[in-house]
Amino acid sequence: MGKLLLTGVDGNLGAEAAKILMELENKENLIFCGYNPDALKPYADIGIETRVTNFNHKEGLAEAFAGAERLALISMPFVGAKRQNAHRNVVDAAKEAGVKQIIYTSLVNADDETNPSVEKKDHIYTELYIREQGLDFIFLRNSQYAEAMITNYFTFVHMDSVLKNSQGDGLMAYISRKDCAKALAYALHRGGEYNHAVLNINGPELMTISKFIEYGNQATGNNVSYKELTDEENYRVFDAMGVPRTTDGVFKEGSEAPYSSDGMVTFAQAIREGKMAIKTDDFQKLTGQEPITVLYMFEHADDFQVGDRHSKDA
């Protein structure tokens, strides 16, 4: 049997997945990849094979993936042609290297043509490309990271305690990024049990943003309320925060919203229109565990913040 290869271990999701995977597998079975050699060194120091990769350039990727039977591709945090090109480079190199199965972190309802999220376009592109190359796959269609909205909640605590966006009464089964990492690690670990699988990785409860805020208030003692905006008003909120409209823009260091506003506003629109209201028990079946609740995350909020962007997009 070939090795299990985890990409992006120098990022937030990848680092958490690496930690869990090291508990599930012998280090001799693992290959960890990332673009930052400094982040790879601690793994190399304990005997895990590490390889430096930059998905924006195909050169050397097939060699970096050599010896792997299953590969986990964590989607890049930029949006559009750059992300599609990076993902295509990984898939092409994986096929050339003889990788049998790709585990890809996708998005709930990625294949719905009526889903307005610009994020989903890259995810369905990547899913279809993997299928077209004839590779086996596990697509982990993740719900929204709760961490993103927990950080957002505290942003508005520091402002006027009125959380404003355009998702209205739409439903989302918010899930922790830690649980998405756990699902990724388990998918690598148990990949041989799955074939051409699509799994929805969802939190334990479908809820509106108002309910999400209620949990935040219950846990923290704050008194945040919710105000629904139009999509254009939502753009202006992010403009005022200095958030770039696309991932081609400049991201402020330490930003509480390290994403593009185009991605966030169209994502809110998708929630509002009911395109993200998906809840399954796929996470429980894959990991044998229950997902973390939003209330628990708020009660331990310091451990559930969105953090900085970790990627190389050039």
Steps between C-alpha positions, in 0.01 A plus 500: 500500500619851417524786746242755609585852386360807673543836330484843663639401840628858534141630505230506766298202377801300391688541827200377696450207262868411533469483878205261479652292222813439708274342762336273242798389294862400547729780392665266250172501303482879467622772265437864593518780244497878526657806343669616822815300586504640854153357567608160366813473715330386826345208313827410332672512838277219629553283192207588275585534133446862391506668161485868403227575246349804333180410318510809282780334303473144371875448475620248758155411633492148353835428661371639831196270483698187407428202724160623615190287455253753642538878495302759694459825308398790724342764280694821457360810676506722192209504255473469126745410223802487733335243725373293209847498344662398829253219554541381142876489549457279805259261329718470189810436709321249722388303195851511353645380832263202516282626785183289512265717706462872569319630806388856427356759740202637311184694592144397582273506196793566268327332206183712514502729198261739676739548795622863464818459706808588296691259726304201374607559138858402580386203707277349234769567240748302709255219574419462129867513402587222745217289359612569142853378576361162604630516857320359799389769743340602825345846479454651846235767449548714808246734654620848596772519763344615825831669582442754224173613655627482859778741406240707317278502812778650712578755228151641550528472880787746467291727277131559576389145598284471189623224270412598145497288186270392219431135585164576665315196632691247291620182667853365541633200695811683621793267562833555668809511282644255755226253405562558130866417568393189690284391206793553264736295716248219533430504125871448434516232769187315381514585131523138396145449628359766266469515124382803301342641816337836567469576874333804654696615803248692711461626853239357738227760443355700215455856623448860395762762573264636767512163678877496462513841669274375781752228578774761501310722740418205726864398525662842525246723670507746212182644351557485126199529270460439128415739218438375148662701223465496125790343315624842391484630857695193606773583249526849646548361853799300379627795296504707820704225671757510221409154371585453130212414270694217336796286606713693252484790747724578796415333831578684820730314736298368795168577329192366678355424155785338302280423200379695198171685540379358168540153647332593828206697357408242237536233769254693717267523202521123455410447866210748474364317196511162677784360291710399803230343719654153503547280805599134493670253735788437258749648748389261774517199266849595383656586837284314750468825696252783544581845357574787736202724579493875439429558869813309600707697251378828644570374852859437388516784251875559526550156343254562218615811313544515125870598511721623217506394138770245423561458129731588219307631204777602263 
